[in-house]
Tab-separated table of C-alpha atoms in Angstrom:
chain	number	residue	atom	x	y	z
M	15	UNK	CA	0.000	0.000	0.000
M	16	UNK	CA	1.337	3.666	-0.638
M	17	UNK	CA	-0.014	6.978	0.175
M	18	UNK	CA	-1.272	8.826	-2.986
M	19	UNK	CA	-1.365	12.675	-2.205
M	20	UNK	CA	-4.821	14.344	-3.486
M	21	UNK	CA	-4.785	18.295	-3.737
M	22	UNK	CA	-7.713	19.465	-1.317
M	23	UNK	CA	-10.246	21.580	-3.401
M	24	UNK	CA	-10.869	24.959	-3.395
M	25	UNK	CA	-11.961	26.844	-0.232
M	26	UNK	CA	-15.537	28.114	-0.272
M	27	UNK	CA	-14.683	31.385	1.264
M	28	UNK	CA	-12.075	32.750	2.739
M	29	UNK	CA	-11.040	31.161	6.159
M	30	UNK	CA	-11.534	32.492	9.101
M	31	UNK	CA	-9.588	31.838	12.130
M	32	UNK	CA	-10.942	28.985	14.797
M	33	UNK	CA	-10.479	29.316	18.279
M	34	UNK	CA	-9.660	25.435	19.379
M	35	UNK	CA	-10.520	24.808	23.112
M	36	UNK	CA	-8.805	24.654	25.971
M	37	UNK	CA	-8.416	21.358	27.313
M	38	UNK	CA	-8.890	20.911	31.317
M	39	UNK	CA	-5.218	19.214	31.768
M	40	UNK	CA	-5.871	15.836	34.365
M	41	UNK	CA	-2.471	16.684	36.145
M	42	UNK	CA	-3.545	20.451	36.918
M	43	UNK	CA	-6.985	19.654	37.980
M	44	UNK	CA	-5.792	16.510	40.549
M	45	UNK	CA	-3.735	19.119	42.295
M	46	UNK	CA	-0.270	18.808	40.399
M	47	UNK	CA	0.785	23.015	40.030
M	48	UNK	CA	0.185	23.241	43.108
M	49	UNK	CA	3.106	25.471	45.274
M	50	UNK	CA	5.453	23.303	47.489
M	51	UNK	CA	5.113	25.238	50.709
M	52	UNK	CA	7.985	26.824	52.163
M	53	UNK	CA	9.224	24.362	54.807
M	54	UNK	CA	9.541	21.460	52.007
M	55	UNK	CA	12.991	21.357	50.060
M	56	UNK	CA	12.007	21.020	46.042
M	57	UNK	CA	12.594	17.896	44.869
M	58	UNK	CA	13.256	17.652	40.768
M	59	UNK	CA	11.075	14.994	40.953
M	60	UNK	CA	7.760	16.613	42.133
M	61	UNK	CA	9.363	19.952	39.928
M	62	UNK	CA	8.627	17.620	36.862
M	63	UNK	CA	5.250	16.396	37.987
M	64	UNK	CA	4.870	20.373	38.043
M	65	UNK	CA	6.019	21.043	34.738
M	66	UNK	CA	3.888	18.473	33.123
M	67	UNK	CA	0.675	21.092	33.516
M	68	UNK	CA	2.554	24.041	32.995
M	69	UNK	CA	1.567	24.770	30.111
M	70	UNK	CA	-2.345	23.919	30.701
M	71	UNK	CA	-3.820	26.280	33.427
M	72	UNK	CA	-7.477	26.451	33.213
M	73	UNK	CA	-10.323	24.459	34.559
M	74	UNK	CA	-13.236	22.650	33.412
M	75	UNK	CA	-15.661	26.153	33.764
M	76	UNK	CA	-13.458	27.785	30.958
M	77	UNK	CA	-13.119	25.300	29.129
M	78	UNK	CA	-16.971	25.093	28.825
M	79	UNK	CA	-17.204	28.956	28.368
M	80	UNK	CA	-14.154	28.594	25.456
M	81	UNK	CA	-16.558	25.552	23.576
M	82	UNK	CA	-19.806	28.011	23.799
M	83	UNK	CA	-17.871	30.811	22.899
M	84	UNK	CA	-15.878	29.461	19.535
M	85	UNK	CA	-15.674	30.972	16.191
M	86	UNK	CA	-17.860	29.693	13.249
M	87	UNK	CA	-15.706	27.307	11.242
M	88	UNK	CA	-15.214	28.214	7.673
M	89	UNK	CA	-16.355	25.518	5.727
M	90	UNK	CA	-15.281	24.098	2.205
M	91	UNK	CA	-17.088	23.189	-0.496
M	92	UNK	CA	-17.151	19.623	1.004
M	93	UNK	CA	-19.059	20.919	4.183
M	94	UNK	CA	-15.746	20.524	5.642
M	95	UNK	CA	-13.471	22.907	8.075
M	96	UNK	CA	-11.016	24.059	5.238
M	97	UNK	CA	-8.035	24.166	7.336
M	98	UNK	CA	-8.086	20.367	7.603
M	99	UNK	CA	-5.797	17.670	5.097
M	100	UNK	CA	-7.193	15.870	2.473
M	101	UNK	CA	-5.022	12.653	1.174
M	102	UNK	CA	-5.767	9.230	-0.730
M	103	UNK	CA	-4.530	5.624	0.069
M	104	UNK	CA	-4.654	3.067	-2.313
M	105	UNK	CA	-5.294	-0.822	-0.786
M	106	UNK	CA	-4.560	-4.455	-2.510
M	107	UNK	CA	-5.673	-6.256	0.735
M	108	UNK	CA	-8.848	-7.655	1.361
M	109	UNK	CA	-9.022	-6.570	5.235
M	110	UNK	CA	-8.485	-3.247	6.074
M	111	UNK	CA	-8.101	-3.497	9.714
M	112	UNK	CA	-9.718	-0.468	10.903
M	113	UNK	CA	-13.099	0.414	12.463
M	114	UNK	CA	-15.635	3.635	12.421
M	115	UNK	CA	-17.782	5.621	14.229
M	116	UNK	CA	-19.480	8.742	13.817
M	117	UNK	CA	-17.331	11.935	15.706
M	118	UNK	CA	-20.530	12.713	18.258
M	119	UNK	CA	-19.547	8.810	19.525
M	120	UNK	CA	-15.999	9.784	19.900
M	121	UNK	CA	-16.695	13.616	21.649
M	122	UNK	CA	-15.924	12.585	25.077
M	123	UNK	CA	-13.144	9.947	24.229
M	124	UNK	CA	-10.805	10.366	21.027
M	125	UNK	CA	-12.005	13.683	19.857
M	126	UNK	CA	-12.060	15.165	23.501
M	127	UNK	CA	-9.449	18.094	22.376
M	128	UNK	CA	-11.302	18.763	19.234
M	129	UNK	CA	-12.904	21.527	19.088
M	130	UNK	CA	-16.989	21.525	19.066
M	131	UNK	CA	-17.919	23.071	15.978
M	132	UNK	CA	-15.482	20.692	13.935
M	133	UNK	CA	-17.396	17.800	15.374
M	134	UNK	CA	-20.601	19.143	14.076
M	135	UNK	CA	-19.438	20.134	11.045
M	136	UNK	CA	-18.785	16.567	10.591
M	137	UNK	CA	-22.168	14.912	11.221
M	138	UNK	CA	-22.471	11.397	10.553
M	139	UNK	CA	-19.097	11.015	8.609
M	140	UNK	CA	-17.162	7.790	9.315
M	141	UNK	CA	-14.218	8.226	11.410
M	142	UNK	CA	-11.349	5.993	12.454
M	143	UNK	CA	-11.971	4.627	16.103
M	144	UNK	CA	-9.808	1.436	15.715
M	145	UNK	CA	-6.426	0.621	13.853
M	146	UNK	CA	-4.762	-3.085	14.408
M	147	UNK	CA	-1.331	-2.731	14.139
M	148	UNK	CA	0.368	-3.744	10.778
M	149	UNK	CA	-2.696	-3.307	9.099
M	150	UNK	CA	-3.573	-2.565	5.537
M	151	UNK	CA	-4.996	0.611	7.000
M	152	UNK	CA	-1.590	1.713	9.335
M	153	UNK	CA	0.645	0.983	6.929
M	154	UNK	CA	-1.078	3.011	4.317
M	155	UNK	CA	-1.202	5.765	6.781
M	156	UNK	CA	-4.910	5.779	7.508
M	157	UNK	CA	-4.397	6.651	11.569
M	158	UNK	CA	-6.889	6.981	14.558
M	159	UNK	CA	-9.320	10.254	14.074
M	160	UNK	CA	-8.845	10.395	10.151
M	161	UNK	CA	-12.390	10.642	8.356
M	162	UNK	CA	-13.060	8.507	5.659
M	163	UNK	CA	-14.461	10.893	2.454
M	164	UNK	CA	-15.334	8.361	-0.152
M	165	UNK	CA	-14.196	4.749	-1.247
M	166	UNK	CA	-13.391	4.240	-5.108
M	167	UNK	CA	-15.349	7.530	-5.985
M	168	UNK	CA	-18.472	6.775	-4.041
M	169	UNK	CA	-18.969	8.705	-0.904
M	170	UNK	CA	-19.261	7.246	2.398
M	171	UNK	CA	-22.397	8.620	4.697
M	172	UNK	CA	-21.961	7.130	7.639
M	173	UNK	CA	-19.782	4.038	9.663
M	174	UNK	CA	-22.213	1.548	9.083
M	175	UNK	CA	-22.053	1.688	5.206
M	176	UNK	CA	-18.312	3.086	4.999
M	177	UNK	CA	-17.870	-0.556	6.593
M	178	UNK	CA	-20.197	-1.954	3.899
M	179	UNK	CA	-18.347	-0.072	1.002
M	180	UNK	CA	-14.812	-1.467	2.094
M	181	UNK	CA	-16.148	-5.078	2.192
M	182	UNK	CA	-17.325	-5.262	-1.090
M	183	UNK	CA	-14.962	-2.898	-3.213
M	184	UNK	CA	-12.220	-4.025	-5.524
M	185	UNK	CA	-8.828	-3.741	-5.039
M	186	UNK	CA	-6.712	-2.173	-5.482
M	187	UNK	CA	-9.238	0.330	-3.493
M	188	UNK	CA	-8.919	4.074	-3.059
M	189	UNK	CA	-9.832	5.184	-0.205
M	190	UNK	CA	-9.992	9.525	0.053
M	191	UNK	CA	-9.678	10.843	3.498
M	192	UNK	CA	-9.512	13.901	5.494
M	193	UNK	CA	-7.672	15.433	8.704
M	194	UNK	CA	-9.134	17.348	11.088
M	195	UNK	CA	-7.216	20.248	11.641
M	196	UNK	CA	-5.116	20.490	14.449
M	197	UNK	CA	-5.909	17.306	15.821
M	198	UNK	CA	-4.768	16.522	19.159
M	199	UNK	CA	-6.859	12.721	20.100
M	200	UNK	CA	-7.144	11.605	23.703
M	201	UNK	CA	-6.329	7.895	23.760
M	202	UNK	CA	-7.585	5.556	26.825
M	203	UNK	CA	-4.844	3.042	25.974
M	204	UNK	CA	-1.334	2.455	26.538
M	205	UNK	CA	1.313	-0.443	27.749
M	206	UNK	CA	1.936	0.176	31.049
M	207	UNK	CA	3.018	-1.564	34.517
M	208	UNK	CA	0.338	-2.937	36.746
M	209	UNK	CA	0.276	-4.582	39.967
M	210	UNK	CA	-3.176	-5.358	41.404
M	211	UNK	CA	-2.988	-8.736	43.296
M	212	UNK	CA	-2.104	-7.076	47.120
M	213	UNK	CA	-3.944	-5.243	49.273
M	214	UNK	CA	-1.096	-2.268	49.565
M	215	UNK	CA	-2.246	1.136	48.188
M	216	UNK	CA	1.827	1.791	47.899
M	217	UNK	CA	4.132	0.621	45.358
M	218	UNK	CA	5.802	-2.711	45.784
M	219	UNK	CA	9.277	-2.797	47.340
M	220	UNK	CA	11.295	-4.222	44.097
M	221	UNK	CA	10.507	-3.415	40.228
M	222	UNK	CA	10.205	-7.239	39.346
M	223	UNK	CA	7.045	-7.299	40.706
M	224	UNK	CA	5.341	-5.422	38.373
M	225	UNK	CA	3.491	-6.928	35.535
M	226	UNK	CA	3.866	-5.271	32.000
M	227	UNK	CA	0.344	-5.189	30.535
M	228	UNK	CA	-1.431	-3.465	27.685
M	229	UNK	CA	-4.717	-0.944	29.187
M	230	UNK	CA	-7.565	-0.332	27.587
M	231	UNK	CA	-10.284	1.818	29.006
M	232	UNK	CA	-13.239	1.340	27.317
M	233	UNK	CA	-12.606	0.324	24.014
M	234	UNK	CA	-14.236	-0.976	20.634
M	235	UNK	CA	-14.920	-4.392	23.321
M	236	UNK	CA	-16.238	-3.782	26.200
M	237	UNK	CA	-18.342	-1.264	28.603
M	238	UNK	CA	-17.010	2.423	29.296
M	239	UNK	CA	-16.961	1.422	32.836
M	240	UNK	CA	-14.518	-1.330	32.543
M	241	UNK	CA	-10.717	-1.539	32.118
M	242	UNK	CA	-9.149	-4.224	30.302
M	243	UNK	CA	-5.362	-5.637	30.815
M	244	UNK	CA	-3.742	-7.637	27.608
M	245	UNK	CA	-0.457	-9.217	27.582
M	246	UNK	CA	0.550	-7.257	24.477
M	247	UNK	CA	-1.005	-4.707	21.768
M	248	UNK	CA	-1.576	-7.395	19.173
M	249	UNK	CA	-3.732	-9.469	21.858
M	250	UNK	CA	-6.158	-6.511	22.009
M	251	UNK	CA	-6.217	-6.040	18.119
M	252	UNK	CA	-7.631	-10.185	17.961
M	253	UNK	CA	-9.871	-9.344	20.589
M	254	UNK	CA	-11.153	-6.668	18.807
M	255	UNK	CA	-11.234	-8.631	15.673
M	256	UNK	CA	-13.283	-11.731	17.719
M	257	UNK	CA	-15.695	-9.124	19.026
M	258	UNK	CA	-16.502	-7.282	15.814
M	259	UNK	CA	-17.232	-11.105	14.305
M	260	UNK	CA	-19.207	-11.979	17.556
M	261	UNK	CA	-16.934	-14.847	18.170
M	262	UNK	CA	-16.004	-15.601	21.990
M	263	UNK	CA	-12.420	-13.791	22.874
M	264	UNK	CA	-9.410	-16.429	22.710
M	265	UNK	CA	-7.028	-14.309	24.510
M	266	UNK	CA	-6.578	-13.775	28.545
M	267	UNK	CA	-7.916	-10.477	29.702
M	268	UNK	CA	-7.752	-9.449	33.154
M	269	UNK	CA	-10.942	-7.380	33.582
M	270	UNK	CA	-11.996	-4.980	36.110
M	271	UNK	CA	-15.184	-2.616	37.003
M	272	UNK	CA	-14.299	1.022	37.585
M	273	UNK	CA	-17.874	1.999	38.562
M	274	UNK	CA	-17.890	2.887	42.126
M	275	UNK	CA	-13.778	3.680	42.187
M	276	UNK	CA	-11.721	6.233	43.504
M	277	UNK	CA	-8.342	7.257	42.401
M	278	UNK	CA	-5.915	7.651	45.077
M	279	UNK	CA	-2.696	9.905	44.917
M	280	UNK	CA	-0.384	9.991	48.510
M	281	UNK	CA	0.306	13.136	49.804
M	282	UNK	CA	-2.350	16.128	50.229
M	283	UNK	CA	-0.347	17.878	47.494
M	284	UNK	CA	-2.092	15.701	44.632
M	285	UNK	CA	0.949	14.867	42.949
M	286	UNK	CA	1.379	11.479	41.390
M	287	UNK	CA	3.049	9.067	43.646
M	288	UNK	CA	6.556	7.892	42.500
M	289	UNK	CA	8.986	4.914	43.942
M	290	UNK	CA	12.851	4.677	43.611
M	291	UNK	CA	14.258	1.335	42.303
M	292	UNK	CA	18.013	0.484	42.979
M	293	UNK	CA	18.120	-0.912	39.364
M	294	UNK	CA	16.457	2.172	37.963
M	295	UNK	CA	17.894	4.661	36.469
M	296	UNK	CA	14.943	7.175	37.204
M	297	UNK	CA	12.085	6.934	39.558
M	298	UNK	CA	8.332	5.307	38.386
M	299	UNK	CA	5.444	7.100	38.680
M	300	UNK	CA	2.312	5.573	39.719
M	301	UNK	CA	-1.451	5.992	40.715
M	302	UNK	CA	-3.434	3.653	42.513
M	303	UNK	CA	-7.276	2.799	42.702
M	304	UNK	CA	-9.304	1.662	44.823
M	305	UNK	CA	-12.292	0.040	42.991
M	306	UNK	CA	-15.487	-1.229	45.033
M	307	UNK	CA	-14.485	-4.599	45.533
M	308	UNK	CA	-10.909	-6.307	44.977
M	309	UNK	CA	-7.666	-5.105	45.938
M	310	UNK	CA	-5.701	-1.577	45.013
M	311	UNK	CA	-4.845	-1.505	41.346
M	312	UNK	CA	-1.678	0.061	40.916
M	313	UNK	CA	-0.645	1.548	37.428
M	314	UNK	CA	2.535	2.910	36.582
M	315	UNK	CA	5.093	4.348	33.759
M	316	UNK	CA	8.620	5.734	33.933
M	317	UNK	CA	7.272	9.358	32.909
M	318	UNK	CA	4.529	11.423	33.706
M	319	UNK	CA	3.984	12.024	29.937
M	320	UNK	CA	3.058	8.435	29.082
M	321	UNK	CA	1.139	7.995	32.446
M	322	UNK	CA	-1.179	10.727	31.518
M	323	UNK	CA	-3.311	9.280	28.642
M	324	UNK	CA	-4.573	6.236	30.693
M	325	UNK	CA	-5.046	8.132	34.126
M	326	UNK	CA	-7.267	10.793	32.062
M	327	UNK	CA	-9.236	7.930	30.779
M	328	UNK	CA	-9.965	6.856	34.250
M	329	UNK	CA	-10.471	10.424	35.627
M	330	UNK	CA	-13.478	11.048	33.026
M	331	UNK	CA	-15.461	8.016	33.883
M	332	UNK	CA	-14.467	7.986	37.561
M	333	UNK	CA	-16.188	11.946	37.641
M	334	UNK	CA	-18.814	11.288	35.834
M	335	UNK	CA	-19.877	7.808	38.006
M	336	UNK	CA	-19.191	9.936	40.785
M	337	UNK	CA	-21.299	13.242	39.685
M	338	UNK	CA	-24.245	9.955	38.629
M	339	UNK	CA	-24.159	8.062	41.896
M	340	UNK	CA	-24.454	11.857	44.075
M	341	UNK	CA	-27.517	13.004	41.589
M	342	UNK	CA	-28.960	9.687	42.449
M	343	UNK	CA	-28.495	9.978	45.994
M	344	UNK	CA	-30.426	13.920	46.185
M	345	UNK	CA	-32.830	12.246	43.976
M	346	UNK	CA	-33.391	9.697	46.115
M	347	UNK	CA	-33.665	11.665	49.213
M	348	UNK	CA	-35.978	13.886	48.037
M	349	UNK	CA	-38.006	10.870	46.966
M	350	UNK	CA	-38.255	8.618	50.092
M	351	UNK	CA	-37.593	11.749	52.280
M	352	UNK	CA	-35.942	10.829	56.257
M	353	UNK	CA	-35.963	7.119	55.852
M	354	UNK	CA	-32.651	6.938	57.430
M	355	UNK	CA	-30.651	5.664	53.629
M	356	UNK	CA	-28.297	8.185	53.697
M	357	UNK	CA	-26.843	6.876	57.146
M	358	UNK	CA	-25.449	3.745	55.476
M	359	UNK	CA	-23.975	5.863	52.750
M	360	UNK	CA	-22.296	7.621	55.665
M	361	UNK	CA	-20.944	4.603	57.087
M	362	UNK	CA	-19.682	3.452	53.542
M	363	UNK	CA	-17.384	6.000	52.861
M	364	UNK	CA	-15.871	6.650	56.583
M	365	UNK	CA	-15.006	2.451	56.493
M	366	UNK	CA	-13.254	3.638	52.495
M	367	UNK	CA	-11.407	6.102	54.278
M	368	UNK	CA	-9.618	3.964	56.752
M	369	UNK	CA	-8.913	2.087	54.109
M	370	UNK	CA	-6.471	4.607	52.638
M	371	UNK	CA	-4.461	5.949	55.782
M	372	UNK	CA	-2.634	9.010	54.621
M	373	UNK	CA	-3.622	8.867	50.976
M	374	UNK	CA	-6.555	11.419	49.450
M	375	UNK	CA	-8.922	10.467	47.294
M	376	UNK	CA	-10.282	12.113	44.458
């Protein structure tokens, strides 16, 4: 496969300047810029967790008022924002190895950066959710968030029949796609290292005993709410690949339910908690949670930077189960009234809390 390069047409009107959002940055939000107070010595360390949201000060209110407040994209004569990149791959294999969805179903995962008006500008167009690696599709350079424009001349109108389309076209196939401009995606996977079979909310004491695993939250196979642990990348792409053909998964998965969790960071700073290893040439980083049943799951990376993708998956849904279960609870008590329900809540989270000994919550 080889990347054929397609001149974008011509601009409807002139364009006009688009004012992308600011995104609410996980690491500022959790309590990461915050000032070191005076009697603490700095420690580069904790000066890099720092730096890591230095760049990304504002909070979730602005970045609402920044979404409502955004320029009208100039469109081309596609219906398209005409700052974006159009290209064409040309395929000889039968499978593509790639999956769609429409960019509302990717709003609060993959296209969480992007700004709103480009997402409704793009309607029911098919984009790229899903690419196994070594595919037709990756090595032809059709990546995650691209938007698939037509197949052999025929234009695609939404996943379901882009899918269709690619099934039945011959090859070679051309496939004519389009980059949203600026695109920054938020992934909710990553290969990372995982420990999750003791009851300690700290690291363990020596580096062998993490486990490498690859995370998914979410995903193209499973619920938002759960977080899935492969052995390798290329485990999750058959998984996916079972799933799509409704055939029972063949690999090992180790599984686990995030509704009802709480992410737990030492210290009443909020930053990240790290561990030194003798054999390491730089400390770990690491978060723990503490789901609703089981033991601690621990999740780590040797940089904050390749933490952050994963942990930002599991802030969103761990907020928004959190901001579900407390509407639920006011709804509840103004239903049933006194009736003494709210006391076992009570009792709930004060038995959580001595759970985690000098660790906050969030």
């Amino acid at each position: 496969p080889s990347l054929v390069p397609a001149p974008a047409p011509e601009p409807a009107q002139a364009p006009a300047p688009v004012q992308q959002p600011q995104e609410e940055d996980p690491w500022a939000t959790a309590g990461f810029n915050q000032a070191v107070s005076a009697s603490q010595q700095p420690d580069p360390r904790l000066e890099h967790a720092n730096s890591v949201s230095s760049n990304h000060t504002r909070g979730a209110s602005e970045n609402k008022q920044n979404n409502e407040d955004e320029a009208p994209v100039a469109l081309d004569s596609n219906g398209l924002p005409d700052d974006g990149e159009y290209y064409e791959a040309r395929i000889n294999a039968r499978s593509l190895g790639a999956m769609f969805y429409t960019a509302h179903n990717l709003e609060e995962t993959l296209y969480h950066k992007l700004s709103k008006n480009v997402i409704k500008a793009l309607a029911s167009r098919p984009v790229v959710a899903y690419v196994a690696e070594n595919s037709a599709a990756y090595n032809s350079g059709i990546h995650l968030g691209h938007v698939i424009l037509s197949v052999n001349g025929h234009p695609t109108e939404d996943p379901e029949f882009c899918a269709k389309m690619i099934r039945n076209a011959p090859r070679p196939m051309t496939i004519r796609c389009w980059v949203p401009p600026a695109m920054e995606l938020t992934l909710n996977e990553g290969r990372h290292l995982v420990k999750y079979d003791t009851k300690d909310l700290e690291a363990p004491n020596s580096s062998v005993e993490w486990k490498r695993k690859y995370i998914v939250v979410g995903g193209i196979v499973t619920k938002p709410w759960m977080m899935n642990m492969f052995y390798r990348k290329k485990d999750y792409d058959i998984a996916v690949k079972e799933a799509h053909a409704g055939h029972k998964i063949s690999v090992k998965v180790k599984q686990f339910d995030l509704r009802g969790a709480r992410i737990i960071l030492k210290g009443k700073d909020g930053k990240p908690n790290w561990v030194d290893y003798p054999s390491e040439r730089k400390p770990w980083y690491y978060i723990t949670i503490l789901p609703s049943k089981g033991y601690p799951i621990k999740i780590s990376s040797e940089s904050l930077e390749e933490l952050e993708p994963v942990y930002s998956a599991i802030r969103r849904f761990v907020r928004k189960d959190m901001e579900a279960r407390y509407q639920y609870r006011m709804d509840s008590s103004f239903s049933y009234g006194s009736s003494g329900r709210g006391d076992g809540g009570g009792g709930s989270r004060s038995s959580s809390n001595s759970r985690l000994g000098g660790f906050q919550q969030f």
